[in-house]
């Protein structure tokens, strides 16, 4: 779903919005058409909470988009802003996408109406019970030096740190096991996390969406704002949360790929296992996703229960075979609809794509060499 810039419609809907000069323009009642969405978010504005409302899209999407509203709109009542933003999103959301979202909502509601949670305390964010004290302290301080004090950075852009308490991991594993037992007993056909994993479950589908929203908004986005601003880290507004399972009778390994996310959180929940190392091979844009790996882009990481790995979704990676035991990981794919829309109109991704950076440096090298050659040529002429 996108809601952005420069897309033409075969049938132009009525105000409140139109397209002008390739930018989305908001036409406000009684205001000139010059008022348009901001190009950059108003970071000083504290958006409204849209939690608890019956919405077609994630409440975080509306909170994120509110920072881009024209200044005259920020003081309007929440319902007015909601109506305005909803019209924008619906206008730029394809019919097929809306149908898919509606069907998935019905599928999810059917599960939630019938599945009885085992550990209800997991379904609401209880930070002091979920996280280790060092992680909470860094989040509360909300400063780069605090984040770095609890993290290792074995490769630029890949951060590892202790995150979850053992008790939380145990409860979540137990809840997933209970859900899978219910699926087996009721013969309910569930959607797996993605096209690559045949085992695992989507946590959002059986009631954990609100808790994971808070995890992204209050705990991952502050870190991403510092370390991943170049890929929309400050505007994360939706997520896909799931667990994956590896073992002899589960998925054994995971092939080389990139995630459908701007920022990925990967936390090992347990249990006892050997093997299953993550391997990283450089950050790439769509154009260069299959380009060669450079020697300085190679990293292997061994999972530790309760410890997290945080990285860009476009950081190419995979998982080696789990040779014994059973490993379960929590994945949170964090996405920014704003970044995805803006990316459509960009051609240079050298701020984060390793291959784009190399191409840019090579162009600069060639340009400098040509300039030096021209200066030497001129310097060799008589009278110059």
GROMACS .gro file of C-alpha atoms in nm:
model
  384
    1UNK     CA    1   0.000   0.000   0.000
    2UNK     CA    2   0.126   0.344  -0.086
    3UNK     CA    3  -0.025   0.685  -0.049
    4UNK     CA    4   0.210   0.914  -0.213
    5UNK     CA    5   0.347   1.109  -0.487
    6UNK     CA    6   0.269   1.162  -0.851
    7UNK     CA    7   0.037   0.869  -0.926
    8UNK     CA    8  -0.238   0.952  -1.176
    9UNK     CA    9  -0.594   0.826  -1.142
   10UNK     CA   10  -0.823   0.733  -1.430
   11UNK     CA   11  -1.113   0.881  -1.235
   12UNK     CA   12  -1.031   1.181  -1.023
   13UNK     CA   13  -1.209   1.162  -0.688
   14UNK     CA   14  -1.347   1.465  -0.519
   15UNK     CA   15  -1.141   1.668  -0.270
   16UNK     CA   16  -0.986   1.662  -0.011
   17UNK     CA   17  -0.681   1.587  -0.221
   18UNK     CA   18  -0.538   1.617  -0.569
   19UNK     CA   19  -0.205   1.588  -0.749
   20UNK     CA   20   0.009   1.883  -0.843
   21UNK     CA   21   0.368   1.904  -0.967
   22UNK     CA   22   0.428   1.540  -0.875
   23UNK     CA   23   0.340   1.593  -0.508
   24UNK     CA   24   0.034   1.504  -0.310
   25UNK     CA   25  -0.157   1.819  -0.231
   26UNK     CA   26  -0.414   1.838   0.044
   27UNK     CA   27  -0.710   2.065  -0.032
   28UNK     CA   28  -0.849   2.178   0.300
   29UNK     CA   29  -1.195   2.328   0.342
   30UNK     CA   30  -1.167   2.704   0.311
   31UNK     CA   31  -0.794   2.690   0.235
   32UNK     CA   32  -0.598   2.748  -0.081
   33UNK     CA   33  -0.466   2.448  -0.272
   34UNK     CA   34  -0.111   2.558  -0.190
   35UNK     CA   35  -0.132   2.359   0.135
   36UNK     CA   36   0.036   2.024   0.082
   37UNK     CA   37   0.181   1.741   0.283
   38UNK     CA   38   0.524   1.821   0.420
   39UNK     CA   39   0.821   1.665   0.243
   40UNK     CA   40   0.983   1.588   0.582
   41UNK     CA   41   0.805   1.503   0.908
   42UNK     CA   42   0.749   1.760   1.181
   43UNK     CA   43   0.956   1.586   1.447
   44UNK     CA   44   0.849   1.835   1.717
   45UNK     CA   45   0.480   1.754   1.671
   46UNK     CA   46   0.335   1.485   1.896
   47UNK     CA   47   0.071   1.299   1.693
   48UNK     CA   48  -0.262   1.178   1.827
   49UNK     CA   49  -0.315   0.817   1.928
   50UNK     CA   50  -0.545   0.627   1.692
   51UNK     CA   51  -0.546   0.309   1.900
   52UNK     CA   52  -0.884   0.155   1.979
   53UNK     CA   53  -1.056   0.291   1.668
   54UNK     CA   54  -1.210   0.064   1.405
   55UNK     CA   55  -0.972   0.141   1.117
   56UNK     CA   56  -0.890  -0.026   0.788
   57UNK     CA   57  -0.520   0.038   0.840
   58UNK     CA   58  -0.273   0.029   1.127
   59UNK     CA   59  -0.320   0.306   1.389
   60UNK     CA   60   0.055   0.369   1.365
   61UNK     CA   61   0.017   0.456   0.998
   62UNK     CA   62  -0.215   0.744   1.089
   63UNK     CA   63   0.013   0.861   1.372
   64UNK     CA   64   0.310   0.859   1.135
   65UNK     CA   65   0.126   1.038   0.854
   66UNK     CA   66   0.001   1.307   1.092
   67UNK     CA   67   0.356   1.442   1.123
   68UNK     CA   68   0.341   1.521   0.749
   69UNK     CA   69   0.014   1.716   0.761
   70UNK     CA   70   0.014   2.086   0.663
   71UNK     CA   71   0.066   2.308   0.971
   72UNK     CA   72  -0.293   2.448   0.963
   73UNK     CA   73  -0.429   2.097   1.014
   74UNK     CA   74  -0.231   2.004   1.324
   75UNK     CA   75  -0.461   2.193   1.561
   76UNK     CA   76  -0.781   2.041   1.419
   77UNK     CA   77  -0.977   1.775   1.613
   78UNK     CA   78  -0.855   1.418   1.580
   79UNK     CA   79  -1.164   1.311   1.381
   80UNK     CA   80  -1.097   1.580   1.119
   81UNK     CA   81  -0.736   1.473   1.077
   82UNK     CA   82  -0.839   1.107   1.068
   83UNK     CA   83  -1.097   1.170   0.795
   84UNK     CA   84  -0.849   1.368   0.588
   85UNK     CA   85  -0.569   1.109   0.619
   86UNK     CA   86  -0.806   0.819   0.555
   87UNK     CA   87  -0.919   0.979   0.228
   88UNK     CA   88  -0.557   1.014   0.120
   89UNK     CA   89  -0.470   0.655   0.205
   90UNK     CA   90  -0.782   0.513   0.038
   91UNK     CA   91  -0.724   0.718  -0.273
   92UNK     CA   92  -0.374   0.589  -0.326
   93UNK     CA   93  -0.442   0.233  -0.209
   94UNK     CA   94  -0.519   0.003  -0.506
   95UNK     CA   95  -0.856  -0.174  -0.501
   96UNK     CA   96  -0.682  -0.512  -0.493
   97UNK     CA   97  -0.482  -0.410  -0.188
   98UNK     CA   98  -0.794  -0.296  -0.005
   99UNK     CA   99  -0.967  -0.625  -0.084
  100UNK     CA  100  -0.665  -0.821   0.040
  101UNK     CA  101  -0.651  -0.618   0.362
  102UNK     CA  102  -1.023  -0.675   0.424
  103UNK     CA  103  -0.998  -1.051   0.368
  104UNK     CA  104  -0.699  -1.078   0.596
  105UNK     CA  105  -0.881  -0.882   0.865
  106UNK     CA  106  -1.172  -1.126   0.845
  107UNK     CA  107  -0.931  -1.423   0.861
  108UNK     CA  108  -0.758  -1.276   1.163
  109UNK     CA  109  -1.084  -1.197   1.340
  110UNK     CA  110  -1.200  -1.556   1.293
  111UNK     CA  111  -0.887  -1.682   1.471
  112UNK     CA  112  -0.906  -1.429   1.755
  113UNK     CA  113  -1.276  -1.509   1.811
  114UNK     CA  114  -1.205  -1.880   1.856
  115UNK     CA  115  -0.853  -1.912   1.998
  116UNK     CA  116  -0.817  -1.890   2.376
  117UNK     CA  117  -0.479  -1.743   2.481
  118UNK     CA  118  -0.276  -1.934   2.737
  119UNK     CA  119  -0.074  -1.639   2.875
  120UNK     CA  120  -0.284  -1.325   2.852
  121UNK     CA  121  -0.011  -1.117   3.012
  122UNK     CA  122   0.177  -1.137   2.681
  123UNK     CA  123  -0.095  -0.952   2.492
  124UNK     CA  124  -0.029  -0.617   2.659
  125UNK     CA  125   0.312  -0.453   2.676
  126UNK     CA  126   0.468  -0.495   3.023
  127UNK     CA  127   0.817  -0.360   2.965
  128UNK     CA  128   0.959  -0.437   3.308
  129UNK     CA  129   0.851  -0.800   3.273
  130UNK     CA  130   0.962  -0.841   2.912
  131UNK     CA  131   1.300  -0.670   2.881
  132UNK     CA  132   1.631  -0.697   3.063
  133UNK     CA  133   1.715  -0.386   3.276
  134UNK     CA  134   2.009  -0.277   3.059
  135UNK     CA  135   1.788  -0.255   2.750
  136UNK     CA  136   1.516  -0.063   2.937
  137UNK     CA  137   1.770   0.182   3.077
  138UNK     CA  138   1.906   0.259   2.729
  139UNK     CA  139   1.555   0.308   2.589
  140UNK     CA  140   1.457   0.541   2.874
  141UNK     CA  141   1.771   0.751   2.824
  142UNK     CA  142   1.703   0.757   2.448
  143UNK     CA  143   2.053   0.867   2.348
  144UNK     CA  144   2.294   0.720   2.097
  145UNK     CA  145   2.565   0.669   2.356
  146UNK     CA  146   2.317   0.478   2.574
  147UNK     CA  147   2.219   0.250   2.287
  148UNK     CA  148   2.580   0.187   2.194
  149UNK     CA  149   2.669   0.105   2.555
  150UNK     CA  150   2.452  -0.210   2.544
  151UNK     CA  151   2.529  -0.308   2.184
  152UNK     CA  152   2.798  -0.471   1.978
  153UNK     CA  153   2.832  -0.373   1.613
  154UNK     CA  154   3.021  -0.660   1.448
  155UNK     CA  155   2.957  -0.505   1.106
  156UNK     CA  156   2.840  -0.153   1.017
  157UNK     CA  157   2.462  -0.147   1.048
  158UNK     CA  158   2.431  -0.483   1.230
  159UNK     CA  159   2.370  -0.447   1.604
  160UNK     CA  160   2.348  -0.723   1.864
  161UNK     CA  161   2.234  -0.685   2.225
  162UNK     CA  162   2.062  -0.863   2.511
  163UNK     CA  163   1.690  -0.783   2.502
  164UNK     CA  164   1.436  -1.028   2.650
  165UNK     CA  165   1.420  -1.183   2.994
  166UNK     CA  166   1.428  -1.567   2.999
  167UNK     CA  167   1.079  -1.578   3.150
  168UNK     CA  168   0.935  -1.379   2.858
  169UNK     CA  169   1.098  -1.616   2.610
  170UNK     CA  170   0.952  -1.915   2.796
  171UNK     CA  171   0.602  -1.766   2.799
  172UNK     CA  172   0.608  -1.676   2.432
  173UNK     CA  173   0.735  -2.021   2.335
  174UNK     CA  174   0.456  -2.173   2.544
  175UNK     CA  175   0.196  -1.947   2.380
  176UNK     CA  176   0.313  -2.040   2.031
  177UNK     CA  177   0.303  -2.409   2.122
  178UNK     CA  178  -0.050  -2.365   2.255
  179UNK     CA  179  -0.160  -2.189   1.935
  180UNK     CA  180  -0.011  -2.462   1.716
  181UNK     CA  181  -0.189  -2.724   1.929
  182UNK     CA  182  -0.518  -2.540   1.872
  183UNK     CA  183  -0.449  -2.524   1.497
  184UNK     CA  184  -0.384  -2.899   1.489
  185UNK     CA  185  -0.691  -2.988   1.694
  186UNK     CA  186  -0.930  -2.763   1.500
  187UNK     CA  187  -0.764  -2.833   1.162
  188UNK     CA  188  -0.768  -2.458   1.101
  189UNK     CA  189  -0.561  -2.364   0.797
  190UNK     CA  190  -0.325  -2.084   0.892
  191UNK     CA  191  -0.100  -1.861   0.685
  192UNK     CA  192   0.270  -1.917   0.739
  193UNK     CA  193   0.502  -1.620   0.807
  194UNK     CA  194   0.638  -1.586   0.452
  195UNK     CA  195   0.703  -1.774   0.130
  196UNK     CA  196   1.036  -1.916   0.255
  197UNK     CA  197   0.932  -2.063   0.592
  198UNK     CA  198   0.702  -2.367   0.598
  199UNK     CA  199   0.693  -2.371   0.979
  200UNK     CA  200   0.616  -2.095   1.227
  201UNK     CA  201   0.322  -1.864   1.296
  202UNK     CA  202   0.221  -1.503   1.242
  203UNK     CA  203   0.189  -1.357   1.591
  204UNK     CA  204  -0.030  -1.068   1.474
  205UNK     CA  205  -0.292  -1.317   1.353
  206UNK     CA  206  -0.379  -1.455   1.696
  207UNK     CA  207  -0.395  -1.136   1.896
  208UNK     CA  208  -0.041  -1.009   1.958
  209UNK     CA  209  -0.056  -0.723   1.705
  210UNK     CA  210  -0.117  -0.448   1.963
  211UNK     CA  211   0.172  -0.560   2.183
  212UNK     CA  212   0.405  -0.583   1.881
  213UNK     CA  213   0.292  -0.237   1.767
  214UNK     CA  214   0.410  -0.103   2.102
  215UNK     CA  215   0.734  -0.300   2.069
  216UNK     CA  216   0.805  -0.132   1.737
  217UNK     CA  217   0.682   0.215   1.827
  218UNK     CA  218   0.831   0.255   2.176
  219UNK     CA  219   1.140   0.035   2.163
  220UNK     CA  220   1.259  -0.028   1.806
  221UNK     CA  221   1.174   0.303   1.644
  222UNK     CA  222   1.381   0.510   1.890
  223UNK     CA  223   1.686   0.296   1.805
  224UNK     CA  224   1.608   0.299   1.433
  225UNK     CA  225   1.572   0.677   1.438
  226UNK     CA  226   1.937   0.696   1.542
  227UNK     CA  227   2.094   0.420   1.332
  228UNK     CA  228   1.865   0.375   1.031
  229UNK     CA  229   1.734   0.721   0.939
  230UNK     CA  230   1.857   0.663   0.582
  231UNK     CA  231   1.598   0.386   0.531
  232UNK     CA  232   1.299   0.539   0.710
  233UNK     CA  233   1.397   0.440   1.062
  234UNK     CA  234   1.229   0.746   1.211
  235UNK     CA  235   0.897   0.686   1.031
  236UNK     CA  236   0.833   0.315   1.097
  237UNK     CA  237   0.456   0.280   1.100
  238UNK     CA  238   0.365  -0.086   1.045
  239UNK     CA  239   0.506  -0.430   1.112
  240UNK     CA  240   0.484  -0.801   1.035
  241UNK     CA  241   0.551  -1.006   1.348
  242UNK     CA  242   0.605  -1.381   1.345
  243UNK     CA  243   0.806  -1.673   1.477
  244UNK     CA  244   1.008  -1.918   1.269
  245UNK     CA  245   1.103  -2.272   1.372
  246UNK     CA  246   1.415  -2.464   1.275
  247UNK     CA  247   1.515  -2.822   1.346
  248UNK     CA  248   1.538  -3.167   1.195
  249UNK     CA  249   1.157  -3.192   1.173
  250UNK     CA  250   1.109  -2.823   1.093
  251UNK     CA  251   1.271  -2.580   0.850
  252UNK     CA  252   1.639  -2.673   0.850
  253UNK     CA  253   1.792  -2.361   0.694
  254UNK     CA  254   1.695  -2.039   0.523
  255UNK     CA  255   1.831  -1.935   0.185
  256UNK     CA  256   2.004  -1.612   0.092
  257UNK     CA  257   1.749  -1.327   0.079
  258UNK     CA  258   1.647  -0.976   0.180
  259UNK     CA  259   1.348  -0.898   0.405
  260UNK     CA  260   1.032  -0.710   0.315
  261UNK     CA  261   1.114  -0.449   0.577
  262UNK     CA  262   1.310  -0.132   0.636
  263UNK     CA  263   1.441  -0.256   0.972
  264UNK     CA  264   1.439  -0.615   1.099
  265UNK     CA  265   1.448  -0.728   1.461
  266UNK     CA  266   1.551  -1.094   1.504
  267UNK     CA  267   1.551  -1.241   1.856
  268UNK     CA  268   1.634  -1.601   1.944
  269UNK     CA  269   1.379  -1.736   2.194
  270UNK     CA  270   1.545  -2.077   2.235
  271UNK     CA  271   1.543  -2.370   2.278
  272UNK     CA  272   1.849  -2.599   2.290
  273UNK     CA  273   2.012  -2.627   1.947
  274UNK     CA  274   2.337  -2.626   1.755
  275UNK     CA  275   2.413  -2.467   1.420
  276UNK     CA  276   2.173  -2.220   1.263
  277UNK     CA  277   2.417  -1.929   1.235
  278UNK     CA  278   2.304  -1.614   1.054
  279UNK     CA  279   2.527  -1.499   0.770
  280UNK     CA  280   2.528  -1.146   0.628
  281UNK     CA  281   2.655  -1.043   0.284
  282UNK     CA  282   2.611  -0.668   0.231
  283UNK     CA  283   2.325  -0.417   0.195
  284UNK     CA  284   2.176  -0.384  -0.155
  285UNK     CA  285   1.906  -0.193  -0.342
  286UNK     CA  286   1.677  -0.374  -0.586
  287UNK     CA  287   1.910  -0.309  -0.879
  288UNK     CA  288   2.212  -0.466  -0.707
  289UNK     CA  289   2.049  -0.735  -0.494
  290UNK     CA  290   2.233  -1.011  -0.685
  291UNK     CA  291   2.572  -0.838  -0.710
  292UNK     CA  292   2.889  -0.994  -0.576
  293UNK     CA  293   2.980  -0.985  -0.208
  294UNK     CA  294   3.293  -0.792  -0.107
  295UNK     CA  295   3.532  -0.932   0.151
  296UNK     CA  296   3.447  -0.664   0.407
  297UNK     CA  297   3.074  -0.752   0.384
  298UNK     CA  298   3.102  -1.106   0.525
  299UNK     CA  299   2.970  -1.172   0.877
  300UNK     CA  300   2.857  -1.488   1.055
  301UNK     CA  301   2.659  -1.459   1.379
  302UNK     CA  302   2.569  -1.731   1.632
  303UNK     CA  303   2.231  -1.697   1.803
  304UNK     CA  304   2.202  -1.661   2.181
  305UNK     CA  305   1.858  -1.701   2.347
  306UNK     CA  306   1.719  -1.366   2.458
  307UNK     CA  307   1.966  -1.171   2.243
  308UNK     CA  308   1.859  -0.960   1.946
  309UNK     CA  309   2.006  -0.882   1.606
  310UNK     CA  310   1.893  -0.556   1.447
  311UNK     CA  311   1.968  -0.479   1.082
  312UNK     CA  312   1.837  -0.314   0.766
  313UNK     CA  313   1.583  -0.525   0.583
  314UNK     CA  314   1.786  -0.486   0.265
  315UNK     CA  315   2.091  -0.641   0.431
  316UNK     CA  316   2.132  -0.970   0.246
  317UNK     CA  317   2.139  -1.266   0.482
  318UNK     CA  318   2.046  -1.628   0.539
  319UNK     CA  319   2.050  -1.898   0.807
  320UNK     CA  320   2.275  -2.201   0.806
  321UNK     CA  321   2.139  -2.545   0.887
  322UNK     CA  322   2.031  -2.615   1.245
  323UNK     CA  323   2.214  -2.944   1.295
  324UNK     CA  324   2.050  -3.056   1.619
  325UNK     CA  325   1.780  -2.950   1.860
  326UNK     CA  326   1.504  -2.697   1.801
  327UNK     CA  327   1.548  -2.322   1.745
  328UNK     CA  328   1.264  -2.067   1.749
  329UNK     CA  329   1.316  -1.699   1.665
  330UNK     CA  330   1.091  -1.396   1.692
  331UNK     CA  331   1.102  -1.173   1.382
  332UNK     CA  332   0.962  -0.822   1.360
  333UNK     CA  333   0.973  -0.671   1.013
  334UNK     CA  334   0.935  -0.296   1.067
  335UNK     CA  335   0.817  -0.090   0.771
  336UNK     CA  336   0.784   0.276   0.674
  337UNK     CA  337   0.514   0.359   0.419
  338UNK     CA  338   0.663   0.707   0.380
  339UNK     CA  339   1.010   0.575   0.294
  340UNK     CA  340   0.863   0.324   0.048
  341UNK     CA  341   0.673   0.595  -0.134
  342UNK     CA  342   0.971   0.829  -0.156
  343UNK     CA  343   1.197   0.545  -0.270
  344UNK     CA  344   0.992   0.510  -0.590
  345UNK     CA  345   1.126   0.845  -0.710
  346UNK     CA  346   1.489   0.796  -0.612
  347UNK     CA  347   1.766   0.670  -0.837
  348UNK     CA  348   2.065   0.698  -0.604
  349UNK     CA  349   2.075   0.475  -0.297
  350UNK     CA  350   2.441   0.528  -0.213
  351UNK     CA  351   2.349   0.637   0.141
  352UNK     CA  352   2.283   0.269   0.224
  353UNK     CA  353   2.344   0.037  -0.075
  354UNK     CA  354   2.700  -0.098  -0.071
  355UNK     CA  355   2.717  -0.144  -0.449
  356UNK     CA  356   2.577   0.205  -0.517
  357UNK     CA  357   2.847   0.341  -0.288
  358UNK     CA  358   3.118   0.157  -0.482
  359UNK     CA  359   2.984   0.277  -0.816
  360UNK     CA  360   2.973   0.633  -0.687
  361UNK     CA  361   3.331   0.615  -0.560
  362UNK     CA  362   3.443   0.472  -0.893
  363UNK     CA  363   3.275   0.757  -1.082
  364UNK     CA  364   3.447   1.004  -0.853
  365UNK     CA  365   3.782   0.831  -0.905
  366UNK     CA  366   3.745   0.840  -1.283
  367UNK     CA  367   3.637   1.204  -1.274
  368UNK     CA  368   3.935   1.306  -1.057
  369UNK     CA  369   4.177   1.112  -1.278
  370UNK     CA  370   4.035   1.279  -1.589
  371UNK     CA  371   4.064   1.621  -1.428
  372UNK     CA  372   4.426   1.558  -1.331
  373UNK     CA  373   4.504   1.437  -1.682
  374UNK     CA  374   4.348   1.750  -1.831
  375UNK     CA  375   4.546   1.975  -1.594
  376UNK     CA  376   4.869   1.794  -1.683
  377UNK     CA  377   4.790   1.829  -2.053
  378UNK     CA  378   4.730   2.200  -2.017
  379UNK     CA  379   5.041   2.242  -1.803
  380UNK     CA  380   5.256   2.087  -2.077
  381UNK     CA  381   5.156   2.342  -2.340
  382UNK     CA  382   5.399   2.632  -2.412
  383UNK     CA  383   5.290   2.961  -2.270
  384UNK     CA  384   5.046   2.810  -2.024
   0.00000   0.00000   0.00000
